[in-house]
Every structure is written in C-alpha cells, then in structure tokens.
mmCIF file of C-alpha atoms in Angstrom:
data_model
loop_
_atom_site.group_PDB
_atom_site.id
_atom_site.type_symbol
_atom_site.label_atom_id
_atom_site.label_comp_id
_atom_site.label_asym_id
_atom_site.label_seq_id
_atom_site.Cartn_x
_atom_site.Cartn_y
_atom_site.Cartn_z
ATOM 1 C CA MET A 13 -0.029 -0.081 -0.210
ATOM 2 C CA THR A 14 1.518 3.758 -0.937
ATOM 3 C CA ASN A 15 1.299 6.316 1.294
ATOM 4 C CA THR A 16 -0.475 9.351 -0.628
ATOM 5 C CA ALA A 17 -0.253 11.492 2.520
ATOM 6 C CA PRO A 18 2.565 14.027 1.162
ATOM 7 C CA VAL A 19 1.062 14.191 -2.381
ATOM 8 C CA ASP A 20 -2.429 14.819 -0.687
ATOM 9 C CA ASN A 21 -0.746 17.464 1.937
ATOM 10 C CA ARG A 22 0.900 19.446 -1.373
ATOM 11 C CA ARG A 23 -2.797 19.239 -2.577
ATOM 12 C CA ALA A 24 -4.191 20.728 0.186
ATOM 13 C CA ASP A 25 -1.301 23.318 0.714
ATOM 14 C CA LEU A 26 -1.771 24.182 -2.789
ATOM 15 C CA VAL A 27 -5.861 25.107 -2.245
ATOM 16 C CA ARG A 28 -5.321 26.738 0.707
ATOM 17 C CA VAL A 29 -2.721 29.454 -0.431
ATOM 18 C CA ALA A 30 -4.512 29.671 -3.768
ATOM 19 C CA ALA A 31 -7.544 30.541 -1.868
ATOM 20 C CA ARG A 32 -5.587 33.212 0.077
ATOM 21 C CA LEU A 33 -4.112 34.767 -3.417
ATOM 22 C CA PHE A 34 -7.068 34.333 -5.424
ATOM 23 C CA ARG A 35 -9.391 36.571 -2.424
ATOM 24 C CA GLU A 36 -6.368 39.417 -2.193
ATOM 25 C CA ARG A 37 -5.578 39.387 -5.980
ATOM 26 C CA GLY A 38 -8.292 37.907 -7.850
ATOM 27 C CA PHE A 39 -8.691 34.905 -10.001
ATOM 28 C CA ASP A 40 -7.083 36.781 -13.244
ATOM 29 C CA GLY A 41 -4.586 38.765 -10.839
ATOM 30 C CA THR A 42 -2.998 35.221 -9.378
ATOM 31 C CA THR A 43 -0.994 33.379 -11.570
ATOM 32 C CA THR A 44 0.059 29.382 -11.307
ATOM 33 C CA ARG A 45 3.478 30.797 -10.601
ATOM 34 C CA ASP A 46 2.928 32.658 -7.877
ATOM 35 C CA ILE A 47 0.497 29.744 -6.186
ATOM 36 C CA ALA A 48 3.822 27.537 -6.894
ATOM 37 C CA ASP A 49 5.930 30.526 -5.370
ATOM 38 C CA ALA A 50 3.954 30.773 -1.863
ATOM 39 C CA VAL A 51 4.115 26.697 -1.671
ATOM 40 C CA GLY A 52 8.054 26.604 -2.697
ATOM 41 C CA MET A 53 7.050 24.436 -5.635
ATOM 42 C CA ARG A 54 8.437 24.569 -9.132
ATOM 43 C CA SER A 55 5.760 26.823 -11.579
ATOM 44 C CA GLY A 56 5.000 23.394 -13.479
ATOM 45 C CA SER A 57 4.608 21.500 -10.118
ATOM 46 C CA PRO A 58 0.951 22.459 -9.825
ATOM 47 C CA PHE A 59 -0.211 20.684 -12.798
ATOM 48 C CA TYR A 60 0.927 17.471 -10.911
ATOM 49 C CA HIS A 61 -2.133 17.766 -9.028
ATOM 50 C CA PHE A 62 -4.362 20.100 -11.016
ATOM 51 C CA LYS A 63 -4.831 20.221 -15.195
ATOM 52 C CA SER A 64 -5.260 23.968 -14.999
ATOM 53 C CA LYS A 65 -5.442 27.035 -12.659
ATOM 54 C CA GLN A 66 -9.360 26.671 -13.404
ATOM 55 C CA ASP A 67 -9.382 23.667 -11.828
ATOM 56 C CA ILE A 68 -7.303 25.173 -8.926
ATOM 57 C CA LEU A 69 -10.177 27.458 -8.609
ATOM 58 C CA ALA A 70 -12.838 24.780 -8.539
ATOM 59 C CA ALA A 71 -10.960 23.037 -5.611
ATOM 60 C CA VAL A 72 -10.904 26.056 -3.616
ATOM 61 C CA MET A 73 -14.494 26.467 -3.637
ATOM 62 C CA GLU A 74 -15.428 22.917 -3.545
ATOM 63 C CA GLU A 75 -13.001 22.759 0.046
ATOM 64 C CA GLY A 76 -14.944 25.834 0.910
ATOM 65 C CA LEU A 77 -18.744 24.292 0.704
ATOM 66 C CA VAL A 78 -16.959 20.862 1.932
ATOM 67 C CA ALA A 79 -15.947 22.361 5.216
ATOM 68 C CA GLY A 80 -19.077 24.143 5.747
ATOM 69 C CA LEU A 81 -21.332 21.630 5.190
ATOM 70 C CA PRO A 82 -21.324 19.262 8.055
ATOM 71 C CA ALA A 83 -21.872 21.897 10.289
ATOM 72 C CA ALA A 84 -24.614 23.483 8.314
ATOM 73 C CA GLU A 85 -26.143 19.954 8.614
ATOM 74 C CA ALA A 86 -25.849 19.362 12.410
ATOM 75 C CA ILE A 87 -27.886 22.293 12.856
ATOM 76 C CA VAL A 88 -30.651 21.811 10.409
ATOM 77 C CA ALA A 89 -30.876 18.353 11.663
ATOM 78 C CA GLY A 90 -30.706 19.536 15.279
ATOM 79 C CA ASP A 91 -33.780 20.158 17.633
ATOM 80 C CA LEU A 92 -33.083 23.947 18.115
ATOM 81 C CA PRO A 93 -36.408 26.044 17.811
ATOM 82 C CA PRO A 94 -36.132 28.181 14.434
ATOM 83 C CA ARG A 95 -35.124 31.196 15.757
ATOM 84 C CA ALA A 96 -32.103 29.991 17.458
ATOM 85 C CA LYS A 97 -31.723 27.356 14.598
ATOM 86 C CA PHE A 98 -31.038 30.248 12.283
ATOM 87 C CA GLN A 99 -29.209 31.953 14.245
ATOM 88 C CA THR A 100 -26.495 29.216 14.869
ATOM 89 C CA LEU A 101 -26.743 28.784 11.031
ATOM 90 C CA VAL A 102 -26.028 32.310 10.551
ATOM 91 C CA ARG A 103 -23.093 32.102 13.218
ATOM 92 C CA ALA A 104 -21.445 29.108 11.637
ATOM 93 C CA HIS A 105 -21.771 30.997 7.977
ATOM 94 C CA LEU A 106 -20.307 33.864 9.172
ATOM 95 C CA GLU A 107 -17.217 31.686 10.490
ATOM 96 C CA ILE A 108 -16.755 29.870 7.123
ATOM 97 C CA VAL A 109 -16.996 33.305 5.214
ATOM 98 C CA LEU A 110 -15.071 35.296 7.562
ATOM 99 C CA GLY A 111 -13.273 33.577 9.737
ATOM 100 C CA GLU A 112 -9.344 33.690 9.585
ATOM 101 C CA GLY A 113 -7.771 31.615 6.930
ATOM 102 C CA HIS A 114 -11.544 30.985 5.502
ATOM 103 C CA ASP A 115 -10.838 32.250 1.812
ATOM 104 C CA PHE A 116 -12.554 29.398 0.136
ATOM 105 C CA ILE A 117 -16.117 30.959 0.156
ATOM 106 C CA PRO A 118 -15.369 34.670 -0.711
ATOM 107 C CA VAL A 119 -13.327 33.291 -3.480
ATOM 108 C CA LEU A 120 -16.766 31.492 -4.690
ATOM 109 C CA LEU A 121 -18.714 34.290 -4.352
ATOM 110 C CA TYR A 122 -16.560 36.621 -6.350
ATOM 111 C CA ASP A 123 -14.967 34.364 -8.644
ATOM 112 C CA TRP A 124 -17.839 32.185 -9.609
ATOM 113 C CA ARG A 125 -18.058 33.088 -13.339
ATOM 114 C CA ARG A 126 -14.503 32.138 -13.922
ATOM 115 C CA LEU A 127 -15.310 28.100 -13.986
ATOM 116 C CA THR A 128 -15.758 26.865 -17.286
ATOM 117 C CA PRO A 129 -19.240 25.428 -17.274
ATOM 118 C CA GLU A 130 -17.981 22.072 -16.542
ATOM 119 C CA LEU A 131 -16.127 22.871 -13.464
ATOM 120 C CA ARG A 132 -19.232 25.591 -12.638
ATOM 121 C CA GLU A 133 -21.715 22.172 -13.023
ATOM 122 C CA ARG A 134 -19.151 20.173 -10.343
ATOM 123 C CA VAL A 135 -19.261 22.825 -7.924
ATOM 124 C CA GLN A 136 -22.902 23.574 -8.142
ATOM 125 C CA VAL A 137 -23.745 20.470 -6.948
ATOM 126 C CA LEU A 138 -22.296 21.136 -3.652
ATOM 127 C CA ARG A 139 -23.607 24.573 -3.782
ATOM 128 C CA ASP A 140 -27.160 23.231 -4.094
ATOM 129 C CA ARG A 141 -26.793 21.351 -0.796
ATOM 130 C CA TYR A 142 -25.665 24.251 1.248
ATOM 131 C CA ASP A 143 -28.410 26.268 -0.281
ATOM 132 C CA GLN A 144 -31.083 23.460 0.741
ATOM 133 C CA LEU A 145 -29.845 23.159 3.979
ATOM 134 C CA TRP A 146 -30.503 27.223 4.036
ATOM 135 C CA GLN A 147 -34.244 26.988 2.162
ATOM 136 C CA ASP A 148 -35.174 24.165 4.866
ATOM 137 C CA VAL A 149 -34.488 26.811 8.045
ATOM 138 C CA VAL A 150 -36.399 29.753 5.754
ATOM 139 C CA ASN A 151 -38.876 27.447 5.153
ATOM 140 C CA GLU A 152 -38.939 26.414 9.457
ATOM 141 C CA LEU A 153 -39.015 30.370 10.064
ATOM 142 C CA SER A 154 -42.013 30.792 7.715
ATOM 143 C CA ALA A 155 -43.752 28.009 8.940
ATOM 144 C CA ALA A 156 -43.285 29.341 12.762
ATOM 145 C CA GLY A 157 -44.756 33.002 11.435
ATOM 146 C CA LEU A 158 -40.926 34.447 11.730
ATOM 147 C CA LEU A 159 -40.476 35.126 8.498
ATOM 148 C CA ARG A 160 -43.072 36.553 5.689
ATOM 149 C CA SER A 161 -41.793 34.237 3.319
ATOM 150 C CA ASP A 162 -40.536 31.403 2.615
ATOM 151 C CA SER A 163 -39.349 31.432 -1.361
ATOM 152 C CA ALA A 164 -35.702 30.969 -2.559
ATOM 153 C CA VAL A 165 -35.929 34.844 -3.135
ATOM 154 C CA ALA A 166 -36.019 35.278 0.420
ATOM 155 C CA ARG A 167 -32.938 33.120 1.139
ATOM 156 C CA LEU A 168 -31.374 34.965 -1.506
ATOM 157 C CA LEU A 169 -31.524 37.854 0.016
ATOM 158 C CA LEU A 170 -30.557 36.726 3.217
ATOM 159 C CA MET A 171 -27.734 34.784 2.309
ATOM 160 C CA GLY A 172 -26.829 38.228 0.117
ATOM 161 C CA ALA A 173 -26.726 40.492 2.731
ATOM 162 C CA ILE A 174 -24.819 37.642 5.098
ATOM 163 C CA ASN A 175 -22.230 37.286 1.970
ATOM 164 C CA TYR A 176 -21.800 40.768 1.415
ATOM 165 C CA SER A 177 -20.224 41.370 4.762
ATOM 166 C CA VAL A 178 -16.938 39.659 3.177
ATOM 167 C CA LEU A 179 -16.380 43.594 1.909
ATOM 168 C CA TRP A 180 -16.775 45.638 5.403
ATOM 169 C CA TYR A 181 -16.174 43.468 8.496
ATOM 170 C CA LYS A 182 -12.779 43.726 9.440
ATOM 171 C CA PRO A 183 -11.588 41.358 12.662
ATOM 172 C CA GLY A 184 -10.975 43.072 15.774
ATOM 173 C CA GLN A 185 -12.784 46.442 13.996
ATOM 174 C CA GLY A 186 -16.426 47.089 15.394
ATOM 175 C CA SER A 187 -18.737 43.770 16.068
ATOM 176 C CA ASN A 188 -17.270 40.521 16.569
ATOM 177 C CA LEU A 189 -19.305 37.532 14.718
ATOM 178 C CA ASP A 190 -21.130 36.667 17.405
ATOM 179 C CA GLN A 191 -22.680 40.562 17.752
ATOM 180 C CA ILE A 192 -23.020 40.271 13.439
ATOM 181 C CA ALA A 193 -24.985 37.139 13.498
ATOM 182 C CA GLU A 194 -27.209 38.609 16.774
ATOM 183 C CA GLU A 195 -27.857 41.965 14.191
ATOM 184 C CA ALA A 196 -28.685 39.779 11.323
ATOM 185 C CA VAL A 197 -31.016 38.007 13.072
ATOM 186 C CA ALA A 198 -32.609 40.848 14.661
ATOM 187 C CA MET A 199 -32.851 42.582 11.375
ATOM 188 C CA PHE A 200 -34.529 39.684 9.525
ATOM 189 C CA LEU A 201 -36.746 38.113 12.059
ATOM 190 C CA GLY A 202 -37.453 41.316 13.871
ATOM 191 C CA SER A 203 -36.457 41.415 18.087
ATOM 192 C CA GLU A 204 -37.401 38.397 20.216
ATOM 193 C CA ALA A 205 -40.975 38.935 22.094
#
C-alpha cells in the first residue's frame, strides 16, 4: 500500500494558498507561478495535482463548501427552535465566510463566473446542498410565523446580505461574529418578543 499523505498535503497546501491569493488578488491577478512560489514549488508543479488554474479555482470553492456542509447539516438536523437554529446557522456561515484562514467561500462568491461551465456544474452540486439547508431553515422560519416568505428569493436575499459582509468586516474592528449574527437575526426576524 502506498502512502499518499505527502501528495495529499501538497495538494491541500496548493488549495489553501490559492484561496488566499485568489481572495487577495483575484483569480485573474494570480498566476499559477504565484501559487507555486507561495508553497515553495517549481512553477509547473501544481499541474501534477491540477489540470489547469481553473481546476485549482474549482478545488478552492469545493473546499469551502465541503468545510461548511457538516456544521450546517448538524444545525439543520438539530432540535433547536427555528429562531435559534437560524442564528446558529448564520453564525456558522459567518465563520466560514469571515473566519481567519477561511478564504474559500469569498472566492466562490466573487470568482464564480471564472469557472468553465463544466467546473461550475461540478461545484454547483455542493452549492445546491448548502443552499437547500438554508432553504429548509427559511421554510421553518416561515412555518413558525417568523419570516413572511419561504421563497427562494427570501433565502437569496438573506444569504446575499450576510455574504456581503466580506466587503466590510475587519477582524478586531467593530462588531465580532457573534454580534453580527445577533444583528442579522434581529434585522431579518425582528426583536424577540
């Protein structure tokens, strides 16, 4: 049996570093050479792990979604009341989007259109799973009378507002992630009675 851990670790390093560089410089502003240099590889070495820079981009997006799915699935499957479930989901999502070293989802949000149709379709499978979890909570909120709509548009507006925080949030300046989650829930659902 062969040991693939070093190969897997190098691939994981490439994905992690590519996420950071894509977030800082954008997909178009980052070369494969930049990514290789940042992990101490020769410029052609990333192609041992990926067919193209687009494949690296897809792997970054998939990593973010795969990292966020288990927590979101556990929250949605849990027994919390709808409002508490929503707040917990918002807080978990904020961590995935804004937490230190979590560059994956911001890349998905801003470089989605850079993917080829084939790669977009591959990533969309994970994105649909994540979106469905949010839709399930939106449906619960609506059924409990806490949200006036259970439409996909309501979910997209909620998530869009939360995702926009990647543009203004600065760690250690102003509100922390718990406070942002509380504010978001109060804005969307109103104050608790």
